[in-house]
Coordinates of C-alpha atoms and ligand atoms in Angstrom, one line a residue:
M1 CA 15.2 -15.5 -13.4
K2 CA 15.1 -12.4 -15.4
T3 CA 16.1 -9.1 -14.0
S4 CA 15.2 -5.8 -15.7
S5 CA 17.9 -3.9 -17.4
V6 CA 19.0 -0.6 -15.8
R7 CA 19.4 2.7 -17.6
F8 CA 20.5 6.0 -16.6
K9 CA 17.6 8.4 -16.0
S10 CA 18.7 10.6 -18.9
Q11 CA 18.3 7.6 -21.2
I12 CA 14.7 7.0 -20.3
R13 CA 12.1 7.6 -22.9
H14 CA 8.6 8.0 -21.6
E15 CA 6.2 5.4 -22.9
S16 CA 2.5 5.3 -22.5
E17 CA 0.8 2.0 -22.2
K18 CA -2.9 1.8 -22.9
C19 CA -4.3 -0.8 -20.6
C20 CA -7.7 -1.4 -19.1
L21 CA -9.4 -4.3 -17.5
E22 CA -12.5 -3.9 -19.5
S23 CA -10.6 -4.9 -22.6
C24 CA -9.4 -8.0 -20.9
S25 CA -10.9 -11.1 -22.4
N26 CA -12.3 -13.6 -20.0
D27 CA -12.0 -16.5 -22.3
D28 CA -8.3 -16.8 -21.9
P29 CA -7.3 -20.2 -23.5
E30 CA -4.9 -21.0 -20.7
E31 CA -5.8 -23.6 -18.2
E32 CA -6.1 -22.9 -14.6
P33 CA -2.9 -23.3 -12.7
P34 CA -2.4 -27.0 -12.0
G35 CA -5.0 -27.2 -9.3
K36 CA -5.1 -24.7 -6.5
R37 CA -4.9 -27.3 -3.8
S38 CA -2.4 -29.6 -5.3
I39 CA 0.3 -26.9 -5.6
Y40 CA 0.4 -26.6 -1.8
D41 CA -0.8 -30.0 -0.6
D42 CA 2.3 -31.7 -1.9
L43 CA 4.7 -29.3 -0.2
E44 CA 6.6 -30.2 2.8
D45 CA 5.9 -28.4 6.1
E46 CA 8.5 -26.0 7.3
P47 CA 10.8 -27.3 10.0
T48 CA 9.4 -26.7 13.5
G49 CA 10.9 -23.8 15.4
K50 CA 11.4 -21.7 12.3
T51 CA 9.7 -18.5 11.5
A52 CA 6.3 -19.0 10.1
T53 CA 7.1 -18.4 6.4
T54 CA 6.7 -20.4 3.3
R55 CA 10.4 -20.4 2.7
Y56 CA 10.7 -24.1 3.3
R57 CA 7.7 -24.9 1.1
F58 CA 8.8 -22.9 -1.9
F59 CA 12.5 -22.4 -1.5
G60 CA 13.5 -25.5 0.5
D61 CA 16.3 -26.4 -1.8
I62 CA 18.0 -23.0 -1.5
P63 CA 20.9 -23.3 1.0
D64 CA 21.0 -20.7 3.8
D65 CA 24.1 -19.0 2.5
V66 CA 22.4 -18.4 -0.8
W67 CA 19.1 -17.4 0.7
N68 CA 20.8 -14.9 2.9
D69 CA 22.8 -13.4 0.0
W70 CA 20.9 -10.2 -0.8
K71 CA 22.2 -10.1 -4.3
W72 CA 20.7 -13.6 -5.0
Q73 CA 17.4 -12.4 -3.5
F74 CA 17.5 -9.3 -5.6
R75 CA 18.4 -11.2 -8.8
N76 CA 15.6 -13.7 -8.2
R77 CA 12.8 -11.2 -7.7
I78 CA 9.4 -12.5 -8.9
T79 CA 8.5 -10.0 -11.7
R80 CA 6.2 -12.0 -14.0
V81 CA 2.8 -13.3 -13.5
E82 CA 3.9 -16.8 -14.7
Q83 CA 6.4 -16.9 -11.9
L84 CA 3.9 -15.8 -9.4
T85 CA 1.5 -18.6 -10.2
Q86 CA 4.1 -21.0 -8.9
F87 CA 3.6 -19.6 -5.4
I88 CA 0.1 -18.1 -5.3
P89 CA -3.0 -19.7 -6.8
L90 CA -4.4 -17.5 -9.5
S91 CA -7.3 -18.4 -11.9
S92 CA -6.7 -18.0 -15.6
E93 CA -8.9 -14.9 -15.4
E94 CA -6.8 -13.4 -12.6
Q95 CA -3.7 -14.2 -14.5
A96 CA -4.9 -12.4 -17.6
Q97 CA -6.0 -9.4 -15.5
F98 CA -2.7 -9.3 -13.7
R99 CA -0.8 -9.3 -17.0
L100 CA -2.7 -6.2 -18.0
I101 CA -2.2 -4.6 -14.6
T102 CA 1.5 -5.3 -14.6
M103 CA 1.9 -3.6 -18.0
R104 CA 1.0 -0.4 -16.2
Y105 CA 2.1 -1.1 -12.7
P106 CA 4.8 -3.7 -12.7
L107 CA 5.3 -6.5 -10.2
S108 CA 8.4 -7.1 -8.2
V109 CA 8.7 -9.2 -5.0
T110 CA 11.8 -10.7 -3.4
P111 CA 11.7 -14.4 -2.5
Y112 CA 12.1 -13.4 1.1
Y113 CA 9.1 -11.1 1.2
L114 CA 7.0 -13.5 -0.8
S115 CA 7.8 -16.2 1.8
L116 CA 6.0 -14.1 4.4
I117 CA 2.7 -14.4 2.5
N118 CA 0.2 -17.1 3.3
P119 CA -0.7 -18.1 -0.3
D120 CA -4.0 -19.6 0.8
D121 CA -5.3 -16.3 2.2
P122 CA -6.4 -13.7 -0.4
D123 CA -6.6 -11.1 2.5
D124 CA -3.1 -11.7 3.7
P125 CA -1.8 -8.3 4.8
I126 CA 1.6 -8.8 3.1
R127 CA 0.1 -10.1 -0.1
K128 CA -2.0 -7.0 -0.4
Q129 CA 1.1 -4.8 -0.2
A130 CA 3.0 -6.7 -2.9
I131 CA 0.6 -8.6 -5.2
P132 CA -1.4 -6.7 -7.8
S133 CA -5.1 -6.2 -7.3
T134 CA -7.7 -5.7 -10.1
M135 CA -8.9 -2.7 -8.2
E136 CA -5.7 -0.9 -9.2
M137 CA -7.3 -0.6 -12.6
T138 CA -11.0 -0.6 -11.9
M139 CA -10.6 2.3 -9.5
G140 CA -7.7 3.7 -11.5
S141 CA -9.4 6.9 -12.5
M142 CA -9.4 8.1 -8.9
G143 CA -6.4 10.0 -7.6
V144 CA -3.6 11.7 -9.4
E145 CA -0.2 10.6 -10.6
D146 CA 1.9 13.0 -8.6
P147 CA -0.2 14.0 -5.6
L148 CA 2.7 15.7 -3.7
G149 CA 3.6 17.8 -6.7
E150 CA 7.2 16.6 -6.6
K151 CA 7.8 17.4 -10.2
K152 CA 7.3 21.1 -9.7
D153 CA 9.8 21.2 -6.8
T154 CA 12.5 19.3 -8.7
A155 CA 15.4 21.7 -8.8
V156 CA 17.8 19.4 -10.8
P157 CA 17.1 15.9 -11.9
G158 CA 16.6 13.7 -8.9
L159 CA 16.7 16.5 -6.3
V160 CA 13.5 17.9 -4.8
H161 CA 13.9 21.1 -2.9
R162 CA 10.6 22.1 -1.1
Y163 CA 11.7 23.3 2.3
P164 CA 14.6 25.7 2.7
D165 CA 16.7 23.5 5.0
R166 CA 16.0 20.1 3.4
V167 CA 16.5 18.4 0.1
L168 CA 15.3 15.0 -1.1
L169 CA 17.5 13.0 -3.4
V170 CA 16.0 10.2 -5.6
L171 CA 19.0 8.3 -6.9
T172 CA 17.1 5.5 -8.6
D173 CA 13.6 4.3 -9.1
I174 CA 14.5 0.7 -8.5
C175 CA 13.0 -1.0 -5.4
P176 CA 13.3 -4.7 -4.5
V177 CA 9.5 -4.9 -3.9
L178 CA 7.1 -2.6 -5.7
C179 CA 4.6 -1.7 -3.0
R180 CA 1.1 -1.5 -4.4
H181 CA 0.5 1.7 -2.4
C182 CA 3.6 3.5 -3.5
T183 CA 3.4 7.3 -3.8
R184 CA 5.8 7.2 -6.7
K185 CA 4.0 4.6 -8.7
R186 CA 4.1 6.9 -11.7
E187 CA 7.8 6.3 -12.0
W188 CA 7.4 2.6 -12.5
R189 CA 6.4 3.0 -16.1
N190 CA 9.7 4.7 -16.9
G191 CA 11.7 1.5 -16.7
S192 CA 14.6 1.1 -14.3
W193 CA 16.9 4.0 -14.0
V194 CA 19.7 5.3 -11.8
L195 CA 21.1 8.8 -11.9
S196 CA 24.2 9.1 -14.1
P197 CA 27.5 10.4 -12.6
A198 CA 26.9 13.7 -14.3
E199 CA 23.5 14.0 -12.7
I200 CA 24.9 13.2 -9.3
E201 CA 27.5 15.9 -9.7
A202 CA 24.8 18.4 -10.5
M203 CA 22.9 17.4 -7.4
L204 CA 26.1 17.8 -5.2
D205 CA 26.8 21.2 -6.8
Y206 CA 23.3 22.3 -6.0
I207 CA 23.6 21.3 -2.4
S208 CA 27.0 23.0 -2.1
Q209 CA 25.6 26.2 -3.4
H210 CA 22.5 26.2 -1.1
K211 CA 24.0 26.9 2.3
A212 CA 20.6 26.7 4.0
V213 CA 20.4 22.9 3.3
R214 CA 21.4 21.2 6.6
D215 CA 19.4 17.9 6.0
V216 CA 19.8 15.6 3.0
I217 CA 17.2 12.9 2.6
I218 CA 18.2 10.0 0.2
S219 CA 15.0 8.1 -0.6
G220 CA 13.3 6.0 -3.2
G221 CA 13.1 4.2 -5.4
D222 CA 15.2 2.5 -2.8
P223 CA 18.7 3.9 -2.5
L224 CA 20.0 0.7 -1.0
T225 CA 19.6 -1.0 -4.3
L226 CA 22.8 0.7 -5.3
S227 CA 26.1 -1.0 -4.4
T228 CA 27.6 -0.1 -1.1
R229 CA 30.6 1.3 -2.9
H230 CA 28.5 3.5 -5.1
L231 CA 26.5 4.7 -2.1
E232 CA 29.7 5.5 -0.2
N233 CA 30.9 7.6 -3.1
I234 CA 27.8 9.7 -2.9
I235 CA 27.4 9.8 0.9
S236 CA 31.1 10.7 1.4
R237 CA 30.7 13.6 -1.0
I238 CA 27.6 14.9 0.8
R239 CA 29.5 14.6 4.1
E240 CA 32.2 16.9 2.7
I241 CA 29.7 19.7 2.4
K242 CA 30.1 21.6 5.6
H243 CA 26.6 23.0 6.0
V244 CA 25.0 19.5 5.7
E245 CA 24.4 18.4 9.3
I246 CA 22.5 15.2 8.9
I247 CA 21.8 12.6 6.2
R248 CA 18.6 10.6 6.2
I249 CA 18.1 7.4 4.3
G250 CA 14.6 6.2 3.4
T251 CA 14.6 2.5 2.6
R252 CA 12.3 -0.5 2.8
F253 CA 15.1 -3.0 2.7
P254 CA 14.9 -3.9 6.4
V255 CA 11.4 -5.0 5.7
V256 CA 11.5 -6.6 2.3
L257 CA 15.1 -7.8 2.0
P258 CA 16.8 -7.4 5.4
Q259 CA 19.8 -9.4 4.2
R260 CA 20.9 -6.2 2.4
I261 CA 21.7 -4.6 5.8
D262 CA 25.0 -6.5 6.0
N263 CA 28.2 -5.7 7.9
E264 CA 29.8 -4.0 4.9
L265 CA 26.9 -1.5 4.6
C266 CA 26.7 -0.9 8.3
S267 CA 30.5 -0.2 8.6
M268 CA 30.2 2.2 5.7
L269 CA 27.3 4.1 7.2
A270 CA 29.1 4.2 10.6
K271 CA 31.8 6.3 9.0
Y272 CA 29.5 9.2 7.9
G273 CA 27.2 9.8 10.8
P274 CA 25.0 11.3 11.8
I275 CA 22.9 9.2 9.5
W276 CA 19.3 8.4 10.4
L277 CA 17.4 5.7 8.7
N278 CA 13.7 5.7 8.1
T279 CA 12.1 2.4 7.2
H280 CA 8.6 1.3 6.4
F281 CA 7.0 -1.6 8.3
N282 CA 3.3 -1.8 7.9
H283 CA 2.3 -5.0 9.7
V284 CA 3.6 -6.9 12.7
R285 CA 4.2 -10.0 10.6
E286 CA 6.9 -8.1 8.8
I287 CA 8.9 -8.0 12.0
T288 CA 10.8 -11.3 11.5
P289 CA 14.0 -12.4 13.2
E290 CA 15.8 -11.4 10.0
A291 CA 14.3 -7.9 10.1
A292 CA 15.1 -7.5 13.8
A293 CA 18.7 -8.5 13.2
A294 CA 19.0 -6.0 10.3
C295 CA 17.7 -3.2 12.6
D296 CA 20.0 -4.3 15.3
R297 CA 23.0 -4.1 13.0
L298 CA 22.0 -0.6 12.1
L299 CA 21.6 0.5 15.6
R300 CA 24.9 -0.9 16.7
S301 CA 26.5 1.1 13.9
G302 CA 25.1 4.3 15.3
V303 CA 22.3 4.6 12.8
P304 CA 18.9 5.3 14.6
V305 CA 16.0 3.6 12.9
N306 CA 12.5 5.2 12.7
N307 CA 9.4 3.7 11.1
Q308 CA 7.0 5.4 8.7
S309 CA 4.0 3.2 8.1
V310 CA 1.2 3.9 5.7
L311 CA -2.4 3.4 6.8
L312 CA -3.8 0.8 4.5
R313 CA -7.3 -0.6 4.1
G314 CA -7.6 -4.2 5.2
I315 CA -3.9 -4.3 6.2
N316 CA -3.4 -2.2 9.3
D317 CA -6.5 -0.1 9.6
S318 CA -7.4 -0.8 13.2
A319 CA -6.1 0.3 16.6
E320 CA -5.3 -3.4 17.4
A321 CA -3.2 -3.8 14.2
Q322 CA -1.3 -0.6 14.8
T323 CA -0.7 -1.3 18.5
E324 CA 0.6 -4.8 17.6
L325 CA 2.9 -3.2 15.0
C326 CA 4.2 -0.5 17.2
H327 CA 4.8 -2.8 20.2
G328 CA 6.7 -5.1 17.8
L329 CA 8.8 -2.1 16.6
L330 CA 9.6 -1.0 20.1
K331 CA 10.8 -4.5 20.9
I332 CA 13.3 -4.3 18.1
K333 CA 14.2 -0.7 19.2
V334 CA 12.7 1.0 16.2
R335 CA 10.7 4.1 16.9
P336 CA 7.2 4.4 15.5
Y337 CA 7.5 7.8 13.9
Y338 CA 4.8 8.5 11.3
L339 CA 1.6 6.9 10.3
F340 CA 0.8 8.3 6.9
Q341 CA -2.6 8.7 5.4
C342 CA -2.2 6.9 2.1
D343 CA -1.7 9.5 -0.6
E344 CA -4.2 9.9 -3.3
V345 CA -2.1 8.2 -5.9
Q346 CA -3.7 6.7 -9.0
G347 CA -3.9 2.9 -8.6
T348 CA -4.1 2.9 -4.8
E349 CA -7.6 4.0 -4.1
H350 CA -8.7 0.5 -2.9
L351 CA -6.1 0.7 -0.2
R352 CA -7.0 4.2 1.1
T353 CA -9.0 4.8 4.2
P354 CA -11.2 7.8 5.3
V355 CA -9.1 10.2 7.3
E356 CA -11.4 9.5 10.3
V357 CA -10.1 6.0 10.5
G358 CA -6.6 7.3 11.3
I359 CA -7.8 9.7 13.9
K360 CA -9.8 6.9 15.5
I361 CA -6.8 4.6 15.5
I362 CA -4.7 7.2 17.4
E363 CA -7.6 7.7 19.8
G364 CA -7.7 4.0 20.3
M365 CA -4.0 3.9 21.1
R366 CA -3.6 7.0 23.3
G367 CA -3.8 6.1 26.9
H368 CA -3.9 2.3 26.2
T369 CA -0.2 2.2 25.4
S370 CA 2.8 4.4 26.1
G371 CA 3.3 7.5 24.1
L372 CA 6.5 6.0 22.7
A373 CA 4.4 3.5 20.8
I374 CA 2.1 6.0 19.2
P375 CA 3.2 7.4 15.8
T376 CA 2.1 10.9 14.6
F377 CA -0.7 10.5 12.1
V378 CA -0.1 12.8 9.2
I379 CA -1.5 13.8 5.8
D380 CA 1.0 14.8 3.3
L381 CA -0.9 17.6 1.6
P382 CA -1.4 17.7 -2.2
Q383 CA 0.7 20.0 -4.3
G384 CA 3.6 20.1 -1.9
G385 CA 1.6 21.6 1.0
G386 CA 3.7 19.6 3.5
K387 CA 2.8 17.3 6.3
V388 CA -0.1 18.1 8.6
P389 CA -0.4 16.1 11.9
L390 CA -3.9 15.1 12.8
Q391 CA -5.1 13.9 16.2
P392 CA -8.3 13.4 18.1
D393 CA -9.7 16.6 19.6
Y394 CA -9.3 16.5 23.3
I395 CA -10.3 20.1 23.9
L396 CA -14.1 20.2 24.6
A397 CA -14.2 23.9 25.4
Q398 CA -11.9 26.7 26.2
T399 CA -12.0 30.1 27.7
E400 CA -9.2 32.6 28.4
G401 CA -8.5 31.0 31.8
E402 CA -9.5 27.4 31.5
L403 CA -9.6 24.4 29.2
V404 CA -12.2 21.7 29.4
L405 CA -10.5 18.5 28.3
R406 CA -11.5 14.9 27.9
N407 CA -9.0 12.1 28.6
Y408 CA -8.7 8.7 26.8
E409 CA -11.5 7.2 28.9
G410 CA -13.9 10.1 28.1
R411 CA -13.7 11.6 31.6
I412 CA -13.8 15.3 31.6
F413 CA -11.4 17.6 33.4
H414 CA -11.1 21.4 33.9
Y415 CA -7.6 22.7 33.5
R416 CA -6.6 26.1 34.7
N417 CA -4.8 27.9 31.9
P418 CA -2.0 30.3 33.1
I419 CA -2.8 33.8 32.2
K420 CA -1.3 35.0 29.0
P421 CA 0.2 38.4 29.7
A422 CA 3.6 36.7 29.9
Y423 CA 3.2 35.9 26.2
P424 CA 1.7 39.1 24.7
E425 CA 2.9 38.0 21.3
L426 CA 0.4 35.1 21.3
P427 CA -2.6 36.1 19.2
A428 CA -5.9 35.1 20.9
E429 CA -6.8 32.7 18.1
V430 CA -3.7 30.5 18.7
L431 CA -5.0 29.2 21.9
C432 CA -8.6 30.2 21.6
P433 CA -9.8 29.8 18.1
A434 CA -13.0 31.5 17.2
G435 CA -16.0 29.4 18.2
S436 CA -13.9 26.8 20.0
A437 CA -15.9 27.3 23.2
T438 CA -18.7 25.6 21.4
V439 CA -16.9 22.9 19.4
S440 CA -16.8 19.3 20.3
P441 CA -19.7 19.3 22.7
P442 CA -19.4 16.5 25.2
P443 CA -21.1 13.2 24.3
E444 CA -24.3 12.5 26.1
N445 CA -22.8 9.9 28.3
R446 CA -20.3 12.3 29.8
V447 CA -20.7 14.8 32.5
P448 CA -22.2 17.9 31.0
V449 CA -19.9 20.9 31.1
R450 CA -20.9 24.4 31.6
V451 CA -18.9 26.3 29.1
R452 CA -17.8 29.7 30.3
R453 CA -17.4 32.2 27.5
S454 CA -15.1 35.1 27.2
S455 CA -15.4 38.0 24.8
K456 CA -12.5 36.5 22.8
C457 CA -14.0 33.0 22.5
G458 CA -17.7 33.7 22.5
Ligands
LIG1 S1 9.9 0.7 -1.2 FE1 9.0 2.8 -1.1 S2 9.6 3.8 -3.1 FE2 9.8 1.6 -3.3 S3 7.9 0.8 -4.1 FE3 7.8 0.6 -1.9 S4 6.8 2.5 -1.2 FE4 7.5 2.8 -3.3

């Protein structure tokens, strides 16, 4: 199968494709794929006792050693609509629409990740993350290309410097799976690029010269698409910079191609700790034995693994789905770290949820599971405003000496607040924002609370 050619970033020429679904003709002369049912009815069932995937239906002739070779998986990504129809039933109209969508927002799925999709379920939570939707175009006018304003904080090509002590390195825009909700979807149109050696030198120089940088985040596109040797060249150079304390890697490989987390990679990472790895599971069905083994290899190499999921409509937008996901993560010793509000990226509006949904989810989890299983729900503010944590409001009323709080069951408690003179530097509004004594009145079914007011809060 075809793999896209890779260019250095400096070789990229920006191209603008004009593409809109309205211009898509519905009278495509192509026939329907050869019968939606017959594609799947003739396929053998997977052997009993194996993970519930379609691997044995669609890739049954691929021996285990080939299937578990990450380079084979990577080379054989499904990138064209014609290939996709071999696995997922698509009408000729859908095929035509998908061709237009993929001109603007390309398609890429590893055989492994594709095998987790139930092809007969259009609402499959993994399908929705990897397979195009017509809504990427029909709702395409909503949102912006670069909601986080990363371009303006780019200090040298590939290096974003927003906070004094941290820098973000984007070494490539290549990812094994192109997630339909990706914040950097704008980069997909630029072809496949990796930073050139000269660009990497410029980044390393920049970090060396900025002594306040103690945390280097290597993120995506997915940095683990680079060879282990190439990565080691970069990571070892970063490690030589004395003021860099930690290195973080952001990667979705444990989820979409866990075979990449092999012993060679883990041994290399173990040499340059402390290295933290943040990954991106969004649904409990992504936690397969292969993914669990990949995380285990990382942990045994001294690389802690945290999860940053994105809240996605119809995929994981309930307390039940999030609880299942987070319990599954804890079982494989991965810490649920962040639950992100989906950024307002063009082409992702159909996957975004109202902010209240995220707050309700956290409220539905708090008290019903351990705090360890509850991620921090955050919005990454537009224009580089940074991350803001959001959570349910448990303070019903507050005075100088007391808080009125509700717990997860809705029961109300008075909590004596130690007097503040020991902290004269605390401005009154930190603990007692104006008007807070009257915000969040207790719901009718709760015990009414008599709010005491002080001059500061009244
Ligand atoms: S792995 Fe991350 S950077 Fe790559 S497409 Fe998915 S969300 Fe975007």
